[in-house]
XYZ file of C-alpha atoms in Angstrom:
684
model
C 14.302 25.471 -35.117
C 12.616 23.048 -37.533
C 16.050 21.156 -38.164
C 16.101 20.196 -34.433
C 13.009 18.352 -34.321
C 14.544 14.753 -36.224
C 13.163 12.476 -37.787
C 10.033 11.339 -36.108
C 9.067 7.004 -35.725
C 6.828 6.073 -37.980
C 5.914 3.239 -34.821
C 4.331 6.787 -33.202
C 1.833 8.358 -35.966
C -1.144 7.316 -36.359
C -2.055 5.704 -40.102
C -5.606 7.282 -39.696
C -6.211 10.043 -42.870
C -7.978 12.097 -41.173
C -4.858 12.612 -39.106
C -4.158 16.454 -39.618
C -0.121 17.103 -40.990
C 2.222 19.266 -41.620
C 4.413 19.662 -44.726
C 7.420 17.827 -44.413
C 10.353 17.030 -45.712
C 12.782 14.038 -46.861
C 15.023 13.096 -44.273
C 18.447 14.324 -46.290
C 16.290 17.578 -46.274
C 16.035 17.591 -43.207
C 19.870 16.860 -41.620
C 20.800 19.371 -43.480
C 18.973 22.042 -42.315
C 20.049 20.866 -39.256
C 23.648 21.263 -40.018
C 23.924 24.036 -41.738
C 24.588 27.737 -40.076
C 22.662 29.669 -43.011
C 19.305 27.685 -42.323
C 19.833 28.131 -38.617
C 19.674 31.350 -39.335
C 17.003 31.677 -41.292
C 14.952 29.988 -38.778
C 15.348 31.674 -35.869
C 14.251 34.853 -37.840
C 10.927 36.470 -36.236
C 9.316 36.976 -39.733
C 8.099 32.731 -39.562
C 5.767 33.384 -36.373
C 5.102 29.752 -34.487
C 2.078 28.063 -34.710
C -0.657 29.215 -32.737
C -0.830 26.691 -29.138
C -4.170 25.209 -30.553
C -2.038 24.198 -33.601
C 0.853 22.782 -31.621
C 1.121 19.360 -31.981
C 4.806 18.541 -31.940
C 5.703 17.575 -27.839
C 4.356 15.694 -25.413
C 4.593 18.910 -22.736
C 2.086 20.892 -24.267
C 0.633 22.613 -21.578
C -3.100 22.006 -21.477
C -2.143 18.622 -21.198
C -0.008 18.502 -17.808
C -2.740 19.303 -15.495
C -1.438 19.650 -12.601
C -2.493 20.673 -9.104
C -2.461 20.615 -4.861
C -2.959 17.205 -3.521
C -6.780 16.883 -2.663
C -10.585 15.745 -3.454
C -12.607 18.876 -5.719
C -11.841 22.396 -3.467
C -10.653 20.468 -0.258
C -6.744 21.051 -0.339
C -5.274 20.558 2.858
C -1.576 22.504 3.668
C -1.186 19.203 5.904
C -1.344 16.466 2.371
C 1.254 18.944 0.250
C 3.813 17.942 1.653
C 3.538 14.569 -0.466
C 2.142 15.833 -3.534
C 5.993 15.439 -4.849
C 7.594 12.794 -6.198
C 8.639 11.402 -3.406
C 5.464 10.843 -1.687
C 3.995 9.550 -4.721
C 6.955 7.208 -5.007
C 6.654 6.675 -0.704
C 2.552 5.489 -1.871
C 3.477 3.615 -5.061
C 6.203 0.973 -2.975
C 3.010 -0.020 -0.496
C 1.452 -1.114 -2.697
C 3.895 -2.928 -4.694
C 4.897 -4.129 -1.364
C 1.557 -5.297 -1.081
C 0.762 -6.181 -3.946
C 4.566 -8.405 -3.964
C 3.116 -9.591 -0.251
C -0.088 -11.441 -1.953
C 0.184 -12.466 -5.103
C 4.080 -13.574 -4.869
C 3.879 -14.545 -1.375
C 1.031 -15.563 0.545
C -0.379 -17.598 -2.307
C 3.195 -19.964 -2.866
C 3.233 -20.220 0.213
C -0.860 -21.252 0.581
C -1.220 -23.518 -1.867
C 0.574 -26.973 -0.440
C -2.322 -26.000 1.858
C -5.155 -24.879 0.317
C -4.702 -28.754 -2.093
C -4.819 -30.847 1.268
C -8.033 -28.466 2.878
C -9.832 -28.563 -0.937
C -8.801 -31.373 -1.893
C -7.783 -30.578 -5.158
C -5.279 -31.423 -7.452
C -1.464 -30.017 -8.072
C -3.516 -28.986 -11.625
C -5.421 -27.138 -10.010
C -3.370 -25.703 -8.209
C -1.316 -24.352 -10.509
C -4.607 -22.430 -12.522
C -4.701 -20.805 -9.488
C -1.470 -19.895 -9.913
C -1.792 -18.733 -13.511
C -5.138 -16.833 -13.586
C -2.885 -14.045 -12.234
C -1.192 -13.729 -15.435
C -4.038 -14.939 -17.909
C -6.169 -11.606 -16.247
C -2.471 -9.233 -16.502
C -2.342 -10.599 -20.014
C -5.781 -10.331 -21.623
C -6.224 -6.330 -19.628
C -2.881 -4.883 -20.159
C -2.998 -3.850 -22.990
C -6.373 -1.770 -22.683
C -5.542 -0.731 -19.311
C -2.283 1.093 -20.319
C -3.389 2.828 -23.867
C -6.786 4.438 -22.045
C -4.862 4.839 -19.419
C -2.260 6.953 -20.761
C -4.148 9.934 -21.195
C -6.354 9.392 -18.139
C -5.978 10.209 -14.020
C -2.809 7.881 -13.176
C -3.099 8.109 -9.416
C -6.948 6.858 -9.664
C -5.876 4.777 -11.995
C -3.462 3.575 -8.786
C -6.548 3.873 -6.347
C -8.191 1.465 -8.477
C -5.689 -1.289 -8.238
C -5.568 -0.910 -4.378
C -9.468 -1.125 -4.298
C -8.772 -4.650 -6.836
C -6.222 -5.435 -4.920
C -7.589 -5.480 -1.638
C -10.968 -6.802 -2.836
C -9.424 -10.258 -4.473
C -7.368 -10.699 -1.249
C -10.155 -10.382 0.498
C -12.524 -12.642 -2.529
C -9.572 -15.383 -1.928
C -9.361 -15.956 2.018
C -13.868 -16.593 1.486
C -13.539 -20.165 1.150
C -12.115 -20.659 4.623
C -15.421 -18.913 6.211
C -17.696 -21.570 4.011
C -16.315 -24.289 3.723
C -16.976 -25.346 7.665
C -14.808 -26.504 9.870
C -11.703 -28.723 9.657
C -12.108 -32.380 10.413
C -8.638 -34.254 10.766
C -8.223 -37.659 9.728
C -6.970 -40.891 10.812
C -3.186 -41.336 11.709
C -0.955 -42.958 8.813
C 1.500 -46.003 10.237
C 4.206 -45.704 8.099
C 6.595 -48.504 9.980
C 6.497 -52.213 8.076
C 3.436 -54.159 8.999
C 2.400 -57.464 7.952
C -1.234 -57.136 7.894
C -2.403 -53.406 6.621
C -5.326 -52.372 5.412
C -5.870 -52.223 2.435
C -6.558 -48.948 0.349
C -9.084 -48.507 -2.799
C -8.033 -47.036 -5.412
C -11.050 -44.250 -5.845
C -11.418 -40.790 -7.901
C -14.285 -39.738 -6.271
C -15.087 -35.773 -6.094
C -15.364 -33.543 -3.457
C -17.691 -30.583 -2.888
C -15.206 -28.721 -1.510
C -13.077 -29.189 -5.069
C -15.215 -26.524 -6.271
C -13.623 -23.696 -4.402
C -11.066 -23.901 -6.903
C -13.113 -21.065 -8.850
C -13.422 -18.730 -5.757
C -9.490 -18.791 -5.985
C -9.774 -18.618 -9.069
C -11.597 -15.664 -8.762
C -9.835 -13.194 -5.981
C -6.624 -14.214 -8.721
C -8.381 -13.185 -11.643
C -8.782 -10.086 -8.851
C -5.480 -9.240 -7.750
C -4.229 -9.671 -11.479
C -6.665 -6.320 -12.513
C -5.535 -4.835 -9.476
C -1.227 -5.398 -10.692
C -2.084 -4.337 -14.645
C -2.193 0.064 -13.915
C 0.281 -0.432 -11.151
C 3.642 -1.915 -13.363
C 2.726 0.009 -16.029
C -0.088 3.560 -15.607
C 2.453 3.990 -12.353
C 5.717 3.586 -13.767
C 4.653 5.639 -16.281
C 3.358 8.692 -14.192
C 6.954 8.608 -11.916
C 8.971 8.857 -15.341
C 5.985 11.301 -16.242
C 6.987 13.343 -12.556
C 11.398 13.582 -12.596
C 14.274 14.051 -15.036
C 15.366 11.550 -16.790
C 18.131 9.453 -14.836
C 16.139 10.633 -11.742
C 13.153 8.525 -13.023
C 16.043 5.107 -13.344
C 16.284 5.124 -9.930
C 12.991 5.595 -8.879
C 11.921 2.960 -10.954
C 14.567 0.418 -9.242
C 13.466 1.268 -6.095
C 9.644 0.674 -6.838
C 10.658 -2.474 -8.271
C 12.571 -3.291 -6.118
C 9.589 -2.607 -3.020
C 7.915 -5.487 -5.466
C 10.568 -7.995 -5.303
C 10.386 -7.778 -1.273
C 6.794 -8.494 -0.813
C 7.763 -11.629 -2.098
C 10.090 -12.009 1.071
C 8.030 -10.710 3.013
C 4.674 -13.005 2.476
C 6.982 -15.885 2.638
C 8.203 -14.960 6.243
C 4.370 -13.641 7.294
C 3.005 -17.107 6.469
C 5.149 -19.229 7.331
C 4.558 -17.702 10.462
C 0.126 -17.758 9.764
C 1.174 -21.735 9.165
C 2.317 -22.065 12.573
C -1.013 -21.392 13.793
C -3.810 -23.966 13.665
C -6.259 -23.478 10.917
C -8.935 -23.109 12.612
C -7.841 -21.460 15.872
C -10.041 -18.477 15.080
C -12.936 -21.155 17.086
C -10.805 -21.605 19.939
C -10.690 -25.857 19.167
C -8.156 -27.821 20.653
C -5.758 -30.036 19.558
C -3.563 -32.107 19.825
C -1.799 -32.414 16.903
C 1.986 -30.997 16.578
C 3.402 -28.723 13.043
C 5.027 -32.421 12.015
C 1.807 -34.418 12.209
C 0.975 -34.956 8.584
C -2.562 -33.985 9.528
C -2.208 -30.229 10.447
C -3.260 -27.531 8.132
C -2.079 -23.677 9.368
C -3.995 -20.367 9.045
C -3.611 -19.154 5.098
C -6.442 -17.300 5.552
C -4.719 -14.161 8.069
C -2.605 -12.852 5.859
C -4.525 -12.524 3.445
C -7.368 -10.086 5.198
C -4.449 -8.292 7.008
C -3.748 -7.844 3.250
C -7.261 -6.522 2.083
C -6.992 -4.151 4.823
C -3.385 -2.766 3.927
C -4.553 -2.407 -0.019
C -8.461 -0.418 1.012
C -6.311 2.008 3.095
C -4.369 3.672 0.073
C -7.005 3.623 -1.799
C -7.673 7.393 -0.114
C -4.320 8.390 -0.474
C -3.794 7.357 -4.555
C -7.049 9.123 -4.721
C -5.479 12.617 -3.614
C -2.925 12.901 -5.836
C -3.535 15.296 -9.140
C -3.278 14.084 -12.466
C 0.740 15.188 -13.022
C 2.335 16.650 -10.187
C 3.281 20.280 -10.004
C 6.807 21.009 -11.875
C 5.693 18.052 -14.431
C 5.800 20.270 -17.814
C 9.211 21.832 -16.813
C 10.701 18.720 -16.594
C 9.223 17.828 -19.670
C 10.359 20.546 -20.867
C 14.166 19.728 -20.571
C 13.750 15.793 -21.348
C 15.195 14.654 -24.647
C 13.656 12.156 -26.553
C 15.946 9.104 -27.606
C 12.914 7.487 -29.480
C 14.391 5.199 -32.453
C 13.743 6.964 -35.837
C 13.854 5.317 -39.587
C 15.881 7.539 -41.887
C 13.297 6.771 -44.903
C 10.523 8.181 -43.307
C 8.580 11.408 -43.558
C 8.318 14.464 -40.884
C 4.699 13.764 -39.809
C 2.716 15.505 -36.980
C 1.015 12.707 -33.995
C -3.069 14.087 -33.817
C -3.798 14.911 -30.107
C -6.670 13.294 -29.972
C -5.278 10.480 -31.201
C -5.721 7.148 -28.823
C -9.014 8.545 -26.990
C -11.164 5.605 -29.333
C -11.261 2.062 -29.467
C -10.603 2.496 -32.516
C -7.227 4.075 -32.824
C -6.348 1.045 -30.482
C -5.186 -1.675 -33.481
C -3.280 1.344 -35.035
C -1.362 2.168 -31.482
C -0.443 -1.585 -31.357
C 0.456 -2.261 -35.038
C 2.590 0.979 -34.796
C 4.705 0.417 -32.319
C 5.449 -3.338 -32.822
C 7.044 -1.128 -35.987
C 9.580 -0.042 -33.490
C 12.701 -2.628 -34.025
C 14.543 -1.046 -30.741
C 11.327 -2.010 -28.956
C 10.730 -5.601 -30.686
C 14.134 -6.004 -29.339
C 14.437 -5.260 -25.710
C 10.434 -6.784 -25.028
C 12.298 -10.055 -27.006
C 15.441 -9.611 -23.872
C 13.378 -9.319 -21.066
C 11.094 -12.197 -21.897
C 14.013 -14.462 -22.223
C 15.348 -12.988 -18.499
C 12.396 -13.749 -17.150
C 11.508 -17.605 -18.272
C 15.194 -17.711 -16.833
C 14.710 -15.326 -13.689
C 10.908 -17.280 -12.694
C 11.745 -20.963 -13.337
C 14.803 -20.355 -11.117
C 12.586 -19.082 -8.599
C 10.624 -21.468 -8.633
C 12.654 -24.449 -8.550
C 15.936 -22.981 -7.166
C 15.090 -24.644 -3.432
C 14.041 -28.038 -5.244
C 17.334 -27.708 -7.008
C 19.176 -26.810 -3.069
C 17.741 -29.173 -1.694
C 18.586 -32.195 -4.252
C 21.652 -30.994 -4.498
C 23.180 -31.036 -0.660
C 21.146 -33.056 0.865
C 18.929 -30.909 3.409
C 15.350 -30.439 4.102
C 12.494 -28.872 1.991
C 11.685 -26.149 4.769
C 15.363 -25.520 5.144
C 15.720 -24.819 1.028
C 13.353 -23.175 0.350
C 15.098 -20.655 3.628
C 18.385 -20.467 1.885
C 16.921 -20.012 -1.302
C 14.568 -17.078 -0.275
C 17.785 -15.815 1.739
C 19.291 -15.755 -1.864
C 17.124 -14.534 -4.275
C 14.885 -11.859 -2.727
C 17.698 -9.707 -1.566
C 20.188 -11.141 -5.081
C 17.339 -9.662 -7.014
C 16.676 -5.996 -4.510
C 19.447 -5.335 -4.463
C 20.523 -6.745 -8.805
C 17.293 -3.371 -9.373
C 18.770 -0.708 -7.152
C 22.057 -0.937 -8.256
C 21.231 -0.992 -12.185
C 19.016 2.291 -11.501
C 21.491 3.973 -9.449
C 24.128 3.021 -11.826
C 22.020 4.930 -14.983
C 21.036 7.633 -12.884
C 25.302 8.113 -11.463
C 26.220 8.314 -15.092
C 23.767 9.474 -16.262
C 23.637 6.964 -19.372
C 22.004 7.390 -22.664
C 19.427 5.529 -24.078
C 22.194 3.723 -26.347
C 24.664 2.782 -23.224
C 22.004 1.916 -20.620
C 20.934 -1.102 -23.207
C 25.414 -1.741 -23.203
C 25.392 -2.165 -19.433
C 22.386 -4.300 -19.701
C 24.202 -6.646 -22.140
C 27.115 -6.315 -20.080
C 25.676 -7.508 -16.873
C 23.881 -10.224 -18.667
C 27.141 -11.504 -19.458
C 29.001 -11.246 -16.366
C 25.862 -13.590 -15.135
C 26.294 -15.845 -17.705
C 30.259 -16.521 -16.316
C 29.001 -16.729 -12.649
C 25.953 -19.226 -14.213
C 28.717 -22.209 -13.915
C 28.407 -22.441 -11.037
C 25.812 -24.628 -11.135
C 28.644 -26.881 -13.063
C 31.352 -26.360 -10.217
C 29.164 -27.071 -7.042
C 27.651 -30.099 -8.331
C 27.192 -33.019 -6.160
C 27.171 -36.658 -6.723
C 23.197 -37.955 -5.453
C 23.269 -39.976 -2.071
C 23.157 -43.386 -2.545
C 19.703 -44.654 -2.271
C 18.038 -48.336 -1.499
C 16.816 -49.015 -4.813
C 17.690 -47.048 -6.540
C 21.722 -46.208 -7.080
C 22.260 -49.120 -3.999
C 21.452 -53.257 -3.257
C 19.369 -54.023 -0.187
C 22.503 -55.773 1.596
C 23.299 -56.819 -1.807
C 19.186 -58.171 -1.903
C 16.966 -57.538 -4.610
C 17.645 -54.748 -7.766
C 18.043 -51.822 -8.842
C 15.281 -49.800 -9.825
C 13.030 -51.453 -7.312
C 12.248 -50.490 -4.227
C 11.169 -53.745 -3.016
C 13.872 -56.477 -1.984
C 13.218 -59.700 0.036
C 13.454 -57.892 3.508
C 10.995 -55.734 3.227
C 8.703 -57.618 1.075
C 6.079 -59.056 3.467
C 5.602 -55.586 5.347
C 3.367 -54.230 2.314
C 4.822 -50.848 2.096
C 2.932 -47.771 -0.220
C 4.992 -46.411 -2.871
C 2.841 -43.602 -2.140
C 4.037 -42.384 0.955
C 7.158 -40.595 0.292
C 8.465 -40.101 3.834
C 12.811 -40.380 3.534
C 14.665 -42.503 6.345
C 18.430 -42.168 6.901
C 20.137 -45.424 7.893
C 22.975 -46.017 9.808
C 24.543 -47.717 7.124
C 24.692 -44.121 5.394
C 22.134 -45.200 3.443
C 19.160 -43.206 1.983
C 15.280 -45.568 2.167
C 11.798 -44.331 0.958
C 9.976 -44.714 3.907
C 10.547 -46.520 7.922
C 8.496 -49.324 6.326
C 10.740 -50.349 2.767
C 13.549 -50.213 5.368
C 12.274 -52.495 7.507
C 11.404 -50.894 10.516
C 8.864 -52.469 13.038
C 9.703 -49.383 16.535
C 10.229 -46.418 16.367
C 10.572 -43.697 18.857
C 9.013 -40.320 19.249
C 9.869 -38.650 22.090
C 13.232 -38.545 20.065
C 13.593 -35.443 17.708
C 14.827 -36.579 14.570
C 11.743 -39.271 15.165
C 14.540 -42.354 15.291
C 13.647 -45.791 14.827
C 14.953 -49.448 15.087
C 14.895 -53.156 14.598
C 14.683 -52.609 10.230
C 14.956 -55.695 8.282
C 16.779 -53.754 5.775
C 19.391 -51.533 7.462
C 22.337 -53.194 8.197
C 22.996 -53.755 11.915
C 24.795 -56.452 13.751
C 22.493 -57.299 16.305
C 18.952 -57.416 16.855
C 17.244 -54.315 19.201
C 14.228 -55.425 21.133
C 13.674 -52.507 22.852
C 14.402 -48.689 23.404
C 15.478 -48.259 26.379
C 18.292 -50.871 26.006
C 20.230 -48.802 23.445
C 21.092 -44.839 22.256
C 22.685 -45.980 18.381
C 19.473 -46.802 17.131
C 19.346 -47.449 13.435
C 17.663 -45.275 11.278
C 16.010 -41.814 11.613
C 13.676 -39.484 9.956
C 14.976 -37.058 7.471
C 17.567 -37.563 4.614
C 21.475 -38.594 4.849
C 23.639 -35.317 5.717
C 25.408 -34.408 2.785
C 29.281 -34.983 2.601
C 29.240 -32.302 0.327
C 31.263 -29.462 0.830
C 29.963 -26.841 -1.345
C 27.223 -25.489 -0.653
C 28.435 -22.540 0.917
C 30.617 -21.562 -2.317
C 27.017 -21.681 -4.579
C 25.318 -19.470 -2.721
C 27.390 -16.891 -2.362
C 27.914 -17.325 -6.249
C 24.302 -17.621 -7.518
C 24.337 -14.473 -4.946
C 26.113 -12.424 -7.494
C 24.845 -13.794 -10.569
C 20.969 -13.002 -9.156
C 22.889 -9.352 -8.488
C 24.445 -9.469 -12.003
C 21.321 -11.127 -13.646
C 18.256 -7.804 -11.848
C 20.718 -5.584 -12.582
C 19.825 -5.349 -16.401
C 15.739 -5.253 -15.552
C 15.763 -0.885 -14.831
C 17.896 -0.246 -17.317
C 16.252 -2.001 -19.879
C 12.641 -0.737 -18.413
C 14.389 3.020 -18.847
C 15.134 2.062 -22.530
C 11.769 0.573 -23.449
C 10.349 4.251 -22.211
C 13.065 6.091 -24.076
C 13.126 4.876 -26.709
C 9.123 4.619 -27.575
C 7.265 8.520 -28.194
C 6.086 9.807 -25.341
C 2.552 9.489 -25.527
C 2.849 5.796 -25.825
C 5.248 5.033 -22.392
C 1.889 3.201 -20.694
C 1.112 1.222 -23.727
C 4.300 -0.006 -24.378
C 5.008 -0.771 -20.940
C 1.318 -2.895 -20.680
C 2.782 -4.944 -23.910
C 6.330 -5.235 -22.608
C 4.039 -7.131 -19.698
C 1.587 -9.204 -21.797
C 4.655 -10.657 -23.886
C 6.417 -11.178 -20.791
C 4.572 -13.357 -18.869
C 3.126 -14.897 -22.216
C 6.755 -15.792 -23.336
C 8.396 -15.482 -20.078
C 6.767 -16.212 -16.381
C 4.100 -18.476 -17.776
C 5.878 -20.651 -19.656
C 9.728 -20.863 -17.997
C 8.807 -22.510 -15.001
C 7.410 -25.467 -17.359
C 10.174 -25.674 -19.479
C 12.250 -25.685 -16.134
C 9.914 -28.500 -14.336
C 10.047 -30.792 -18.327
C 13.789 -30.326 -17.473
C 14.117 -31.377 -13.973
C 10.931 -33.591 -14.845
C 14.082 -35.779 -17.608
C 16.163 -36.307 -14.759
C 13.495 -37.947 -12.521
C 15.443 -41.451 -11.494
C 12.237 -42.227 -8.986
C 8.731 -41.838 -9.481
C 5.948 -41.863 -6.796
C 3.489 -44.172 -7.951
C -0.152 -43.688 -6.648
C -2.880 -46.505 -4.522
C -4.297 -46.317 -8.584
C -1.011 -46.747 -10.294
C -0.618 -42.946 -11.625
C 2.895 -41.675 -11.922
C 2.662 -38.393 -9.306
C 5.794 -36.379 -8.194
C 9.592 -37.003 -8.798
C 11.291 -38.279 -5.682
C 14.562 -38.646 -6.391
C 16.713 -36.772 -9.201
C 20.127 -37.349 -11.039
C 21.627 -34.155 -9.179
C 24.383 -34.417 -12.075
C 22.177 -34.635 -14.814
C 20.008 -31.726 -13.193
C 22.856 -29.255 -12.706
C 24.156 -29.344 -16.712
C 20.264 -29.698 -17.811
C 20.353 -26.210 -16.094
C 23.868 -24.895 -17.576
C 22.342 -25.844 -20.946
C 19.319 -23.947 -20.355
C 20.771 -20.658 -19.040
C 23.318 -21.098 -22.450
C 20.244 -21.387 -25.023
C 18.702 -18.611 -23.872
C 21.524 -16.446 -23.464
C 21.954 -16.673 -26.648
C 18.780 -15.321 -27.717
C 19.093 -12.742 -24.851
C 22.642 -11.781 -26.942
C 21.037 -11.821 -30.556
C 18.054 -9.573 -29.251
C 20.433 -6.615 -27.526
C 22.555 -5.962 -31.169
C 19.800 -3.518 -31.277
C 22.223 -1.150 -29.521
C 23.960 -1.495 -32.866
C 20.302 0.388 -34.334
C 20.991 3.831 -34.952
C 19.020 5.998 -32.236
C 18.945 9.790 -33.180
C 18.157 12.487 -30.303
C 15.561 14.769 -30.655
C 15.084 17.614 -28.319
C 10.932 17.862 -26.954
C 9.389 20.755 -27.492
């Protein structure tokens, strides 16, 4: 019936003058025709035959568009492959590729960055460029891949994605094979020495840093492979299943991309316990506790290369559309946002096949108010989640006085399961209660509001900073605050560029054994112990390690007296669940509020803006805010300020909550889209 077609969104109507058009009526006329029973009866009479199939452009599921077929190549269609020619079979391979991508990009790369810095003598700013290269490639390609891939063979695009992800992993590992054998440096003496070798300020650049461009190339290739995965792959899943099952399937797929980093961190951490040149069979006499140790970071990338390329053939087997796609699409309801002032216009089937249509398609998409609000909502949440994913271990380490490795383990144990569970639950709720587009957006707003309330845990669980000599405590009543040098260590020639925290028997933390005035150490005990420390409060001097087991100081930070860590982890785990519960519903809302033929472009635009406005600036903003709470900076031999060593814990907690509140206000304003009227129409 004509009256049931609804008002078409101008965001999806090409403005080309050559676009074929039917006679259009005003919105008021359409409303009358859809509600008047007499009109409905007239419309149902057979005296007006329907237009021929070649002219029927009323919906995206016209029969010629859905090229369903068996699984295989050409005329080769083995019966065994047809078992995978289902939405479940495709979802399995999609999850494996998303898992591989997450393992490499957000797992192995991140955990290998510090090792790459040391091995190839790079600054943190350069390794930061390596990390950003993936997002740069994604932003540059997402619009074009999603635009041209929408009408293409999506499974073969994912085969291309598998090839590029594998190639990127292989290229990323190549510097290890061309840079030669790793040479150990000399041991650094961290105790108090009256005569220390002078360290000159040099700014020479090693040729090893030229491998920077190889790492960037690897990341660019990985970004190229990730683009069709999260745009065309998501659209293909939505093609193949019913509306309410789609949210569950997409939630499962996205949860795999979150579990990937967890596996990457575990795998990469285990590989870093192996010496970097393990393939050569070189025997060494140092352990992992030695600062000169470098792990075999490159092995994981080779494994990912093999696994990613093993998915190329399975993806190339799938047909352009899975069997039953046309029937599924025939029963779907379009919930695209409609403009009441627009007229009914039909869409050209050939629109989108030429590069000339790209600016028009993008412009039309940007006119969709609901879609723009959804994008702003996702970018604001991405800014927060990526910031916390980057700096949560640092927050835990400084607030609760634990080691960086244990803080990273706790952070990963909370972040990964919480995010994955939130994604699955969000999709499950939408599927279980069969939410409409509008109710899905309200559900996303509700879950974000709960997450905001739970985020107050940062203030409740805050801990006072540990007493630190020269920063918040004096050296036995001597020296001055803000200066690490005091009379007790003035003759030790200590370097502020070597941060090796030490906990004294007096309960005060010291910058290093040298600044604590320690002259001797015992390396046979773990943690390493020090004695004869002139700056640590003591009753009598210890002349040898055998005379007493009451050593004056031990390596590592002092144990925090704050007992809020379990409470913080528990509440923050719930915060993550409610935060990520809105992820899948918002993705489903985007797929429902735009025209069928522009879903891939809508996802590509979303991911591009999500990175430009969310994941790229998020860690930068969090880093600036956290740096503003620093009370002690690392200063190298050249007098250049480096990383922060000590933070004001209370100020850090309040600053993070301030970011969350500001982001939520912006998120709430963006989610007022739920008040925008949405017209439902049958896709026929």
